[in-house]
GROMACS .gro file of C-alpha atoms in nm:
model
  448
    1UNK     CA    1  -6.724  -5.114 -18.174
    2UNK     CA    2  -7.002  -5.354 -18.110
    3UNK     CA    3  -7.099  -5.535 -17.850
    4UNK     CA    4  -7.055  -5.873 -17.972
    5UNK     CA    5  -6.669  -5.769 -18.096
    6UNK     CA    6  -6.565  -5.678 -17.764
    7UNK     CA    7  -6.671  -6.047 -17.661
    8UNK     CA    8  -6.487  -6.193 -17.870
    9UNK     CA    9  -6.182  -6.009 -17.861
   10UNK     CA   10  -6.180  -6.018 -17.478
   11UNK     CA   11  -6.272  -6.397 -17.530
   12UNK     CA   12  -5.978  -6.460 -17.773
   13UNK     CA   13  -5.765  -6.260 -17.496
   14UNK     CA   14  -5.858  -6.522 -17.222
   15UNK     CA   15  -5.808  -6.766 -17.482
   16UNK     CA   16  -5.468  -6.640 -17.582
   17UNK     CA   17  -5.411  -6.605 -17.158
   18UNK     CA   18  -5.521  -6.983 -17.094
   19UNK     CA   19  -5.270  -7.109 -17.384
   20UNK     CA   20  -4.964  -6.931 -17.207
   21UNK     CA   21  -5.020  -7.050 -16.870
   22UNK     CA   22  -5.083  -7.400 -16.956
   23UNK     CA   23  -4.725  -7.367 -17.197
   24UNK     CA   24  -4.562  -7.207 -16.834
   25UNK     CA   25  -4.703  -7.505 -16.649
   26UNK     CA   26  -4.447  -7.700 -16.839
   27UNK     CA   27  -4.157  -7.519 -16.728
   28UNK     CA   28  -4.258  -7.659 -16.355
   29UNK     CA   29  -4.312  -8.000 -16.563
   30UNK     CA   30  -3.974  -7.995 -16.706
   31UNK     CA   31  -3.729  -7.892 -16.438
   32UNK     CA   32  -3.913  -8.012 -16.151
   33UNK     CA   33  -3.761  -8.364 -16.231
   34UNK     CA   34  -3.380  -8.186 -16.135
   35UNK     CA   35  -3.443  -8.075 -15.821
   36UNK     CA   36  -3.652  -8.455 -15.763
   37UNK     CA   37  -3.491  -8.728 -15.916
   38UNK     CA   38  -3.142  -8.505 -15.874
   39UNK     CA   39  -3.142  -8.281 -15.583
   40UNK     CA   40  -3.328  -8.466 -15.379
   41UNK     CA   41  -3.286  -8.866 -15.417
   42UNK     CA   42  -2.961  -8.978 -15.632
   43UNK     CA   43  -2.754  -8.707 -15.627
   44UNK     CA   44  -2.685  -8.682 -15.227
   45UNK     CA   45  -2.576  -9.039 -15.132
   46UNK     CA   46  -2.437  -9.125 -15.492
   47UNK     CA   47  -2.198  -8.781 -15.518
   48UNK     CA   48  -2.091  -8.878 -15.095
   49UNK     CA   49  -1.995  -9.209 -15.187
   50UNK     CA   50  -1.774  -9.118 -15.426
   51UNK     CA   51  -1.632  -8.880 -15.231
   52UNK     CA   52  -1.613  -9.195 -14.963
   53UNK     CA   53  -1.371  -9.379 -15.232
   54UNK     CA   54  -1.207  -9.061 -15.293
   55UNK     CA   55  -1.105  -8.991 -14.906
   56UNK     CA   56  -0.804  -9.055 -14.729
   57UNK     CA   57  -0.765  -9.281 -14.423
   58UNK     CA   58  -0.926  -9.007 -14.195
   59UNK     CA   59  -1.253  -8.991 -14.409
   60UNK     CA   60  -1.105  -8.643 -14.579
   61UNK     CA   61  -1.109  -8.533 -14.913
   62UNK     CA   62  -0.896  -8.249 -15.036
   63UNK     CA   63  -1.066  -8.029 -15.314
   64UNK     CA   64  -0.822  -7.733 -15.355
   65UNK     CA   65  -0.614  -7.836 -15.071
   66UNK     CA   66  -0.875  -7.802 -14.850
   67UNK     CA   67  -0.981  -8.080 -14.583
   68UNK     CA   68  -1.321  -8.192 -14.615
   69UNK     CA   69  -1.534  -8.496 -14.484
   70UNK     CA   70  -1.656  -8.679 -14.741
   71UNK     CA   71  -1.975  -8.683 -14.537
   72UNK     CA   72  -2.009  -8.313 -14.626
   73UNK     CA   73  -1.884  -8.283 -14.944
   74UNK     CA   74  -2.241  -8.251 -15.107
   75UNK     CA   75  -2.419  -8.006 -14.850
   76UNK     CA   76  -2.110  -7.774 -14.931
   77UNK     CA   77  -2.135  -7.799 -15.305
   78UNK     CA   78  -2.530  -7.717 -15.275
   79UNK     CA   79  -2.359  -7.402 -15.040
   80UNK     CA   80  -2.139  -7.335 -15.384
   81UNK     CA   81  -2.359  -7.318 -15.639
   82UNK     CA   82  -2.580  -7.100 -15.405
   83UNK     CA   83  -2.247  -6.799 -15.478
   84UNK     CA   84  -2.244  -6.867 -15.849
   85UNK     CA   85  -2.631  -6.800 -15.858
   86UNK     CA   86  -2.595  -6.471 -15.612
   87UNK     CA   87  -2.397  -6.358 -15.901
   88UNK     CA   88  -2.601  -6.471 -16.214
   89UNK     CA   89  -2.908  -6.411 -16.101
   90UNK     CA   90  -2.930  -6.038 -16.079
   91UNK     CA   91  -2.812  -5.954 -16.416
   92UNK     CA   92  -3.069  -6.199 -16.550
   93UNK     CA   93  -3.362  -6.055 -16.370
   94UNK     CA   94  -3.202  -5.685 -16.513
   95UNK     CA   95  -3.164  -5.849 -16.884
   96UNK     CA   96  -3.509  -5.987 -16.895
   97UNK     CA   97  -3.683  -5.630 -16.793
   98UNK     CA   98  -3.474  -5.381 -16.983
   99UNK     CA   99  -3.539  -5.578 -17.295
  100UNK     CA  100  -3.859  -5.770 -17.239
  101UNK     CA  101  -3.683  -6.068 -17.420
  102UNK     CA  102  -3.722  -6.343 -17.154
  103UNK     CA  103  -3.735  -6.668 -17.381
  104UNK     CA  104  -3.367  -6.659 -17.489
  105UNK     CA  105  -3.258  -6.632 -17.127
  106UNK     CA  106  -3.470  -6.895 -17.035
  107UNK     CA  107  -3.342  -7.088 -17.281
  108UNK     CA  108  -2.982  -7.038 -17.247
  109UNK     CA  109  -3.003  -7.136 -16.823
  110UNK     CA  110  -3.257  -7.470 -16.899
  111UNK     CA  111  -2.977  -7.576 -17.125
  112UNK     CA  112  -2.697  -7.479 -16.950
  113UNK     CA  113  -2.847  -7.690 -16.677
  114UNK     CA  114  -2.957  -7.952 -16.876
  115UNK     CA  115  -2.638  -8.006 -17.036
  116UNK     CA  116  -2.492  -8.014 -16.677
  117UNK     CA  117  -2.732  -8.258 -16.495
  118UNK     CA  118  -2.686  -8.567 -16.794
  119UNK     CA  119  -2.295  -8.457 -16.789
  120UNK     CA  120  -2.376  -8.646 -16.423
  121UNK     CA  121  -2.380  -9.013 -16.625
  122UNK     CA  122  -2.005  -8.919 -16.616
  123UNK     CA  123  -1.960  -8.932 -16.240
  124UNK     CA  124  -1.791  -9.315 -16.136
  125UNK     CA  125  -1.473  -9.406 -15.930
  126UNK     CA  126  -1.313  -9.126 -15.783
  127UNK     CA  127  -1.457  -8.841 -16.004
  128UNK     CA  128  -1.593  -8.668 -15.723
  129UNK     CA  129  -1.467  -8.301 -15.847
  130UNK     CA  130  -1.632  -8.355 -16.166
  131UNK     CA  131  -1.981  -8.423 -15.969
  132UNK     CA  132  -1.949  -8.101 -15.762
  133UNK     CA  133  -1.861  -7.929 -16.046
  134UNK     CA  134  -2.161  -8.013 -16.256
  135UNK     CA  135  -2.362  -7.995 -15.928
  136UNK     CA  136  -2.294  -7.666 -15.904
  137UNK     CA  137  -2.350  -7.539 -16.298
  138UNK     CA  138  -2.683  -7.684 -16.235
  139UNK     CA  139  -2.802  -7.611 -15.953
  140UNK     CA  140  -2.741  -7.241 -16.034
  141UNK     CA  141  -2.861  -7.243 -16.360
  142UNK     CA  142  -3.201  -7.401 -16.216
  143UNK     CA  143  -3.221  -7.106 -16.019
  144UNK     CA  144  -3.125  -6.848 -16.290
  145UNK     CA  145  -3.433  -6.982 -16.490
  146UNK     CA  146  -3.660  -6.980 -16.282
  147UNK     CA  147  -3.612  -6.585 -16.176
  148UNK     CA  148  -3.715  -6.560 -16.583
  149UNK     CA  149  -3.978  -6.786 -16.538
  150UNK     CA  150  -4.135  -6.692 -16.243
  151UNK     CA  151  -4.118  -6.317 -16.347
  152UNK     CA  152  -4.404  -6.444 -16.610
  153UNK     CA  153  -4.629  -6.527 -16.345
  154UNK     CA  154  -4.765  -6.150 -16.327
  155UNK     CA  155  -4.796  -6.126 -16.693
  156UNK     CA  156  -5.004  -6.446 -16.748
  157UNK     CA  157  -5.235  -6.392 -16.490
  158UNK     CA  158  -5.470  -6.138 -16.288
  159UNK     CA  159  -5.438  -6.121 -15.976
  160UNK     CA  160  -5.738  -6.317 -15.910
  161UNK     CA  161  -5.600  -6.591 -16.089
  162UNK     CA  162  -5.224  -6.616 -15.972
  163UNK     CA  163  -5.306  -6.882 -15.625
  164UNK     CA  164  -5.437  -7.092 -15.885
  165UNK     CA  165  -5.232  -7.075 -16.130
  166UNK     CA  166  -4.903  -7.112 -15.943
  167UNK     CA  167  -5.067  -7.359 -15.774
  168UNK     CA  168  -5.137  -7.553 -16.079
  169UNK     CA  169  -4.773  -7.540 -16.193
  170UNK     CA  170  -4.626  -7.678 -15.857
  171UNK     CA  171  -4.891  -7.939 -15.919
  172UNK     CA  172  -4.768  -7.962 -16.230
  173UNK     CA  173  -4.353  -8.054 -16.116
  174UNK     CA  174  -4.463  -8.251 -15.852
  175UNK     CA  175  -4.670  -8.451 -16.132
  176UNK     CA  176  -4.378  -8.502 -16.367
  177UNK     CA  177  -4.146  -8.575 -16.033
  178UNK     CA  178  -4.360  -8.891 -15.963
  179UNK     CA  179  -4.395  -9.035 -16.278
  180UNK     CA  180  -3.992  -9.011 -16.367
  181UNK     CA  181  -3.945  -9.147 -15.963
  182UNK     CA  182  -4.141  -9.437 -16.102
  183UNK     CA  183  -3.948  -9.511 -16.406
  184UNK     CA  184  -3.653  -9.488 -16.189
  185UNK     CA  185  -3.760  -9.727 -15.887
  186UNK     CA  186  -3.812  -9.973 -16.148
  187UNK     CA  187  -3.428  -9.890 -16.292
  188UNK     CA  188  -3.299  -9.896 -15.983
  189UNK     CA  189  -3.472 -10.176 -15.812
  190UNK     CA  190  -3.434 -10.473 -16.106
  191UNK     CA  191  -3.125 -10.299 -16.255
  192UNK     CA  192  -2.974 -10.694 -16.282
  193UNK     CA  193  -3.258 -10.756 -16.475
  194UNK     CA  194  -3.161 -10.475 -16.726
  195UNK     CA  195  -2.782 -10.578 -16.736
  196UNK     CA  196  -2.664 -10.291 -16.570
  197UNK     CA  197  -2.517 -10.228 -16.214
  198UNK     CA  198  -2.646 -10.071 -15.904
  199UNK     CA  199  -2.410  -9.737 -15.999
  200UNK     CA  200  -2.481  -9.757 -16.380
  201UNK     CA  201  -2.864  -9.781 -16.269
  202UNK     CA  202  -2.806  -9.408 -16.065
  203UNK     CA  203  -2.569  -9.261 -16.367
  204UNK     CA  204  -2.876  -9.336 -16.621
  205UNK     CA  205  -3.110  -9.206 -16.359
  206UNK     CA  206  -2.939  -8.911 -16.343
  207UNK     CA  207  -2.863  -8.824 -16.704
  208UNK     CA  208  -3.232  -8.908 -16.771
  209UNK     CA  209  -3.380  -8.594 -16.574
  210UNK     CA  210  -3.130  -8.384 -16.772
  211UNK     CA  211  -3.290  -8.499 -17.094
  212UNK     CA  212  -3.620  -8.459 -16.995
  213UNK     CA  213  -3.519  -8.116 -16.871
  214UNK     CA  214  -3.395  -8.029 -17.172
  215UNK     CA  215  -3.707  -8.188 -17.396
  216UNK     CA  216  -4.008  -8.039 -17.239
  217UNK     CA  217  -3.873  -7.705 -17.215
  218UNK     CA  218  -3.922  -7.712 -17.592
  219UNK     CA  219  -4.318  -7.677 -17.474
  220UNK     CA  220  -4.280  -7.288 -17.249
  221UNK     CA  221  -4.043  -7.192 -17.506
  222UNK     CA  222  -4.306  -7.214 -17.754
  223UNK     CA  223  -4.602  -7.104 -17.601
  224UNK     CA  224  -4.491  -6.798 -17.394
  225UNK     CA  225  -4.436  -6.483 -17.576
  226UNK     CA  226  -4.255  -6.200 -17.514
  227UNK     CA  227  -4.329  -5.834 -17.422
  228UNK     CA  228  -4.059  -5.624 -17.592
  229UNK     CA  229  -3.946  -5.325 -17.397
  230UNK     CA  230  -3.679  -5.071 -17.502
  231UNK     CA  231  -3.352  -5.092 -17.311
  232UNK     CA  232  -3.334  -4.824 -17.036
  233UNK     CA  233  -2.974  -4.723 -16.909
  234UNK     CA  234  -2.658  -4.907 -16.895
  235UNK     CA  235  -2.663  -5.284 -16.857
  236UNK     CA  236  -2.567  -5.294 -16.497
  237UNK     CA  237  -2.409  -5.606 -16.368
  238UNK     CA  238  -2.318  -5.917 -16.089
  239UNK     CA  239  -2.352  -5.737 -15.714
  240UNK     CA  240  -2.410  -5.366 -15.897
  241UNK     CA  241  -2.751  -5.503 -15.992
  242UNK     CA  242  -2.832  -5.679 -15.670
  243UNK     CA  243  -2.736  -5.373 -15.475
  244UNK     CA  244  -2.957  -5.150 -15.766
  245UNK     CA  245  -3.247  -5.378 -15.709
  246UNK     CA  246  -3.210  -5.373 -15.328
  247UNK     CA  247  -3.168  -4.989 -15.313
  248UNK     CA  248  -3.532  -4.981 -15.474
  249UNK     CA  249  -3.678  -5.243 -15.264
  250UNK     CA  250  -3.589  -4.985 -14.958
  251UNK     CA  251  -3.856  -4.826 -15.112
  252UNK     CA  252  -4.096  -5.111 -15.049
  253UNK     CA  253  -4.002  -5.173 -14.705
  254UNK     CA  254  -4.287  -5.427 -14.661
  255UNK     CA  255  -4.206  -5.613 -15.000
  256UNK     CA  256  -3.858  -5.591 -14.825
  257UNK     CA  257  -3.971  -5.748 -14.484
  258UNK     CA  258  -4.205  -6.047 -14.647
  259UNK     CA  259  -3.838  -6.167 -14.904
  260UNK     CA  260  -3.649  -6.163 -14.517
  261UNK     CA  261  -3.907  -6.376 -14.376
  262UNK     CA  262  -3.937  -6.584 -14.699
  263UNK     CA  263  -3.585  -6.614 -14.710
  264UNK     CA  264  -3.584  -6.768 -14.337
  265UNK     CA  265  -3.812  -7.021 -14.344
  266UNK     CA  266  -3.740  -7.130 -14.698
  267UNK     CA  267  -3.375  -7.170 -14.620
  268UNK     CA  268  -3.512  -7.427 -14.423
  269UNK     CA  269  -3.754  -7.602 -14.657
  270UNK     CA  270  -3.460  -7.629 -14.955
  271UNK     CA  271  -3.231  -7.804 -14.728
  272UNK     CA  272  -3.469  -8.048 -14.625
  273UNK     CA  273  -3.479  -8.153 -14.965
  274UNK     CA  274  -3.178  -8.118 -15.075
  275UNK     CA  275  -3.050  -8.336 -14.737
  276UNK     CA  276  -3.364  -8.549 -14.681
  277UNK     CA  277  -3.187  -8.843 -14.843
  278UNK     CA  278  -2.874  -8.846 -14.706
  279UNK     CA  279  -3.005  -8.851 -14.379
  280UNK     CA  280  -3.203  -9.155 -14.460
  281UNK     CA  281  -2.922  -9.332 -14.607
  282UNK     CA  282  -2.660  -9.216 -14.373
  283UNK     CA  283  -2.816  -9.199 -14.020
  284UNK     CA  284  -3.120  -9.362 -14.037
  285UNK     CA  285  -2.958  -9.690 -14.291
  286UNK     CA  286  -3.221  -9.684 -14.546
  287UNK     CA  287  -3.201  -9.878 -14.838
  288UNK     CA  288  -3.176  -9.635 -15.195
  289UNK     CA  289  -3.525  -9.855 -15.289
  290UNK     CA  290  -3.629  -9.692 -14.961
  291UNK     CA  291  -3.545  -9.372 -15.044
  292UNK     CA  292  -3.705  -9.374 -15.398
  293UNK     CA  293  -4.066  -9.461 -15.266
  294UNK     CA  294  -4.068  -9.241 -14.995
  295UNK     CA  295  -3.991  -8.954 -15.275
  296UNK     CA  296  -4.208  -9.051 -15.455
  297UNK     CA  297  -4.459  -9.068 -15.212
  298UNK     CA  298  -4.374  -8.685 -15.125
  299UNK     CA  299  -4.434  -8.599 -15.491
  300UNK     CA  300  -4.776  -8.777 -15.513
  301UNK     CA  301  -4.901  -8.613 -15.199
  302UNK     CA  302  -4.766  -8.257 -15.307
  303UNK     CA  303  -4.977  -8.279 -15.591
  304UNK     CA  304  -5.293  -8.313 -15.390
  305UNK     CA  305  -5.141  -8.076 -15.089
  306UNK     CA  306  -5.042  -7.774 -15.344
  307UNK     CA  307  -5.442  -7.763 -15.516
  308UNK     CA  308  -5.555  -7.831 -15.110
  309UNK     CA  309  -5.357  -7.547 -15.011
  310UNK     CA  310  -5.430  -7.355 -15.345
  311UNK     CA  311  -5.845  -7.426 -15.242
  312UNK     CA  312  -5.712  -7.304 -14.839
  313UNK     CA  313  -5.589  -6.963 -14.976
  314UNK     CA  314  -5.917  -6.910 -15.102
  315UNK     CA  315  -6.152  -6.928 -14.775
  316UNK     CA  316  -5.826  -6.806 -14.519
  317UNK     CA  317  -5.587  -6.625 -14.736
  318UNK     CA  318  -5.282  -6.706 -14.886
  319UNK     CA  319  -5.072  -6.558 -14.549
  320UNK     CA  320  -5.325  -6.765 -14.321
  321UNK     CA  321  -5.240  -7.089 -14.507
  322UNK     CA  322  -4.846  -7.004 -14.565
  323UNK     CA  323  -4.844  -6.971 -14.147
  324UNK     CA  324  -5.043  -7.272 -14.104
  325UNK     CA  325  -4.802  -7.475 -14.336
  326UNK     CA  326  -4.455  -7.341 -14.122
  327UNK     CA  327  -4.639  -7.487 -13.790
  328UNK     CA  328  -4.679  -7.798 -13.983
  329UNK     CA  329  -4.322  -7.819 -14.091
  330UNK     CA  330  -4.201  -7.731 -13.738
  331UNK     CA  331  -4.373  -8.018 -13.566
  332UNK     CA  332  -4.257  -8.254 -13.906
  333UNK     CA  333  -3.923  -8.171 -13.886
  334UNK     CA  334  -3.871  -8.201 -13.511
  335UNK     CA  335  -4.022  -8.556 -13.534
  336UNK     CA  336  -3.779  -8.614 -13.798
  337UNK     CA  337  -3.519  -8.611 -13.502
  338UNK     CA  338  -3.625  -8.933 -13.322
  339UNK     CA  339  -3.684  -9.177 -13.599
  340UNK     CA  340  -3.565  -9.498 -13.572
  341UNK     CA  341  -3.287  -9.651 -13.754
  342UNK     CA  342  -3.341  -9.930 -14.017
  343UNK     CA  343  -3.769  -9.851 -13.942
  344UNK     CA  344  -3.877  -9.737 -14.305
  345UNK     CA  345  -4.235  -9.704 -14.190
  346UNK     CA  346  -4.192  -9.410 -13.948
  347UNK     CA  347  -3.966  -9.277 -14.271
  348UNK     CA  348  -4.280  -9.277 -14.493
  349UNK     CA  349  -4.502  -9.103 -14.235
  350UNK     CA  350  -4.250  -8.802 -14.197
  351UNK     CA  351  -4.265  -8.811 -14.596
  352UNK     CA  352  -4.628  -8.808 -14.586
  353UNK     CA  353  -4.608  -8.487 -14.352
  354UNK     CA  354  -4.366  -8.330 -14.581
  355UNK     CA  355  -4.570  -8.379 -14.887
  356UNK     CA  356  -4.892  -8.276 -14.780
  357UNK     CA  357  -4.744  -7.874 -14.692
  358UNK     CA  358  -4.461  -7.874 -14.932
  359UNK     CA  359  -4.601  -7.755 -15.280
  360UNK     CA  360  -4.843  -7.552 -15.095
  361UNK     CA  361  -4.557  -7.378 -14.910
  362UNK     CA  362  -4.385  -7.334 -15.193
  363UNK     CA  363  -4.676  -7.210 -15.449
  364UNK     CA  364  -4.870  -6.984 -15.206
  365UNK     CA  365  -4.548  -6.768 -15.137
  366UNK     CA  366  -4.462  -6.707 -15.454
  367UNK     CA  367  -4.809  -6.582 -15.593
  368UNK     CA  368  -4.827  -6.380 -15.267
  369UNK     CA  369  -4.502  -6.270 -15.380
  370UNK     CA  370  -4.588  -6.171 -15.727
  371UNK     CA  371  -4.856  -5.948 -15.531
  372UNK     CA  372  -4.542  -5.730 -15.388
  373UNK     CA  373  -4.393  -5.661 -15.734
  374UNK     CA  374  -4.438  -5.327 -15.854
  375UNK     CA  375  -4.551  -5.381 -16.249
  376UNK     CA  376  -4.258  -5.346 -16.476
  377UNK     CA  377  -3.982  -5.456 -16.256
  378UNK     CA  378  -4.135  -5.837 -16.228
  379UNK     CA  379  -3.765  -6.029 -16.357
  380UNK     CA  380  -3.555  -5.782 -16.162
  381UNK     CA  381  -3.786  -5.817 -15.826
  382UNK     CA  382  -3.831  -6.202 -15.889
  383UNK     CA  383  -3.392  -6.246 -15.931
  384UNK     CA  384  -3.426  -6.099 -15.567
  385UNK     CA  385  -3.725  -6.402 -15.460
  386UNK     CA  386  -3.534  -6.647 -15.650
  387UNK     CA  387  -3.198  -6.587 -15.405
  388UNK     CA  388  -3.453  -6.646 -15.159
  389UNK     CA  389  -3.614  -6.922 -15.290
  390UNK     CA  390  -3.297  -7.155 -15.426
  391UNK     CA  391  -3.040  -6.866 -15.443
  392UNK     CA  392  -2.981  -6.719 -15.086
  393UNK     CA  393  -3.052  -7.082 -14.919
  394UNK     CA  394  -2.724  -7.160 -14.850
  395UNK     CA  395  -2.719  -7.115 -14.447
  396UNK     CA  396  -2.900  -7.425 -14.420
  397UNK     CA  397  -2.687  -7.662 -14.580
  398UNK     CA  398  -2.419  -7.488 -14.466
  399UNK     CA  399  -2.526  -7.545 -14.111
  400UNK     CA  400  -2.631  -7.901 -14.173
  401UNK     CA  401  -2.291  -7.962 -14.322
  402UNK     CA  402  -2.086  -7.796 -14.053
  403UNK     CA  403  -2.292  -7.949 -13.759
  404UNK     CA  404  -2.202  -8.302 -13.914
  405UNK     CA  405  -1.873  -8.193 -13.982
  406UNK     CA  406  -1.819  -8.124 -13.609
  407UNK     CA  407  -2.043  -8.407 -13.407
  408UNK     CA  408  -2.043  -8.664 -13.704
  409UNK     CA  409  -2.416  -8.678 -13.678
  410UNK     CA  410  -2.687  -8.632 -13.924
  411UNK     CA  411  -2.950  -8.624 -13.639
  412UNK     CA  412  -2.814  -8.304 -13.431
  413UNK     CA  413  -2.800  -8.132 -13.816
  414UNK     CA  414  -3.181  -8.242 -13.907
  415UNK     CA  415  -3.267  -8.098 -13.574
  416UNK     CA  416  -3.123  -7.722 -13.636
  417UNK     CA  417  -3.341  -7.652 -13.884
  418UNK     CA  418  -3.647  -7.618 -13.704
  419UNK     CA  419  -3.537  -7.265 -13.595
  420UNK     CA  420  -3.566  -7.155 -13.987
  421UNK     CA  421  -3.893  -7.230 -14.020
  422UNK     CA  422  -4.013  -7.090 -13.632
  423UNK     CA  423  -3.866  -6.752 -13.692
  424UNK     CA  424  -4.029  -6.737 -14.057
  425UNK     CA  425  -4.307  -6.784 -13.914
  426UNK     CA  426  -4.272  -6.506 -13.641
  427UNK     CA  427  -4.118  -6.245 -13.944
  428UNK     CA  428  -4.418  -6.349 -14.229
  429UNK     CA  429  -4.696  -6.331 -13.911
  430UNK     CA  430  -4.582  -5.955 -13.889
  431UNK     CA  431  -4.597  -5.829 -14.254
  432UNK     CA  432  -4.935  -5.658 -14.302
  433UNK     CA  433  -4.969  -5.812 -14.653
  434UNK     CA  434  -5.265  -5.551 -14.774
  435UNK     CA  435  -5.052  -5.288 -14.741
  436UNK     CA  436  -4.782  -5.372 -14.868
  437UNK     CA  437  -4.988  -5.508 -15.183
  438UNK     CA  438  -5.081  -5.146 -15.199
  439UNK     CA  439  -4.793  -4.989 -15.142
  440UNK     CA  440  -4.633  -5.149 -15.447
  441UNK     CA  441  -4.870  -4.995 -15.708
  442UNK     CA  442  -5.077  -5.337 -15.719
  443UNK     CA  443  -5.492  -5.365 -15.683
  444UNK     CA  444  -5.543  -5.552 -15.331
  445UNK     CA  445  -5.762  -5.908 -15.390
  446UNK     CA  446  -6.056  -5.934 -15.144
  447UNK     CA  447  -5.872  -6.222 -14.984
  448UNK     CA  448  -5.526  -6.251 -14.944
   0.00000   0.00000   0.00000
């Protein structure tokens, strides 16, 4: 074979390479919106007022008979849909490697969540049941797709490449998050000028990011292609498969150690978002106009701090810069403590702070993480990163909620979570990352 055919094979390979990652980019692009416009800035004080009209004279509402401040009524549901994914998740991760047919499960969770998240234009008056309900289905099914999505990450690129390229897609959801926070900041803010109310405004919001979920997936499902595999064994299911997965992971003991230390500090970084705007609304009395633009500034910044920290990795090392980012968060966070009430200014600059480490954070550990992954096993290993990324955080908003639950305070809860992120930093500072790129079967990149 000549010389000049191997070029241009090897040149339609890159080509064929190039085409998939920029279709994966727009899984980031397409969900991202969820955990912004959702998660983060509507969902939180929309769902608790509700729950507000719902309560009884003591400030208590009763799902199943059990007594629960309305105050905490969304932290807990984020803790809920955390068990749902713990059970989903593994048997996803199993599906997609025994059978190499990823795209249908993708499919099935982005819809499922979809479906969910404009279901929200539903929530009014006292529905608060329905909105934990559907917070739940889609919060976990966010999480189920994106063990099937992130498992890609090792097919689509060398290792060279994958800093970069996860970087990219972060950039990518953090892109989409800003333009759809400034379609809704105009909703929200002249909503009298549109006819609508204040709450209709929010319910539109809402439904919106399901439908752009649900339309730009259209774009990965396209453009990524499958690797058929034959099935292997019995389909193994639920907490079988987690404890299958985690009985080889022994074998990877430093694989092991960096998901315990990403789990940590991560736990922490999820319930910042997911709480960030209650606390801004509820203890600090910040207007939902407030809220919007200081989102919105997090998701411009964490554009520009995910390729920063993507450019960081490349001179220190992707463990250097993850470490850096945790001391960062630390010092953010425990400012967050002693802001002012009613001062939106000191607001944006812990926002600013937030966005500048967030996508970074984020990005760096999981192409670090695809690293660890011994080849072949990539959905099955990433079901276990994804219950640390979305699936396993559940301490922290159970903590949050609980500490409010007992002092009535949104302050002493913002301040507990600086321990998550100073003993991830102590656990990931120990994992000799080399080795254990080694020791799962992978080539070791000069820098890492």
């Amino acid at each position: 074979m000549g010389t000049d055919t191997l070029r241009a094979q090897a040149d339609d390979e890159t080509a064929g390479r190039r085409r998939e990652q920029r279709g994966w980019y727009f899984y980031d692009w397409a969900c991202s919106v969820y955990s912004t416009s959702v998660l983060t800035v509507f969902l939180g004080p929309y769902l608790t007022s509700v729950a507000r009209a719902a309560a009884d004279a003591d400030g208590f509402v009763h799902p199943l008979g059990i007594p629960v401040r309305a105050g905490s009524f969304f932290a807990y549901s984020v803790s809920a849909s955390v068990i749902l994914a713990i059970l989903v998740m593994p048997l996803a991760g199993a599906a997609a490697d025994r059978t190499g047919r990823k795209k249908p499960l993708l499919a099935a969770a982005a819809y499922t969540g979809a479906g969910a998240t404009t279901g929200l234009f539903l929530l009014d008056g006292h529905r608060y049941l329905l909105g934990g309900f559907l917070l739940i289905v889609a919060n976990a099914s966010v999480a189920v797709s994106m063990v099937v999505y992130n498992s890609y990450l090792p097919q689509i690129a060398p290792p060279e490449e994958r800093d970069a390229v996860s970087s990219r897609g972060w950039a990518f959801g953090y892109a989409a998050g800003s333009l759809v926070l400034i379609a809704n900041l105009v909703l929200f803010t002249a909503h009298g000028s549109f006819g609508v109310s204040g709450a209709m405004a929010v319910r539109i919001c809402l439904a919106s990011a399901g439908l752009w979920w649900g339309l730009f997936t259209l774009v990965p499902l396209k453009r990524l292609r499958d690797r058929r595999t034959a099935a292997v064994g019995p389909p193994v299911h639920g907490w079988r498969q987690l404890a299958a997965t985690v009985r080889d992971m022994r074998g990877k003991p430093l694989t092991l150690a960096f998901l315990l230390a990403y789990l940590v500090y991560n736990d922490g970084i999820q319930t910042v978002i997911s709480q960030a705007s209650v606390y801004g609304s509820e203890e600090l009395g910040l207007s939902q106009s407030t809220l919007i633009t200081a989102v919105l500034m997090v998701q411009v910044l964490a554009v520009a701090g995910a390729l920063g920290m993507g450019r960081l990795a490349r001179t220190y090392g992707a463990k250097r810069t993850i470490l850096g980012s945790l001391v960062a968060w630390t010092v953010t966070l425990a400012a967050g403590f002693f802001l002012p009430a009613g001062r939106p200014v000191w607001f944006f600059v812990l926002a600013a702070g937030i966005g500048l480490v967030l996508g970074g954070s984020q990005a760096l550990s999981r192409s670090l993480f695809s690293h660890l992954v011994p080849p072949g096993k990539e959905a099955e290993y990433f079901s276990a990163y994804e219950m640390s990324d979305r699936g396993m955080s559940w301490l922290g908003p159970l903590l949050f909620g609980v500490t409010y639950q007992l002092t009535g305070s949104y302050r002493d809860a913002i301040v507990s979570l600086v321990a998550f992120f100073a003993i991830g930093f102590v656990l990931l500072a120990r994992v000799p990352v080399g080795r254990a790129i080694h020791d799962a079967g992978n080539p070791v990149p000069d820098r890492i």
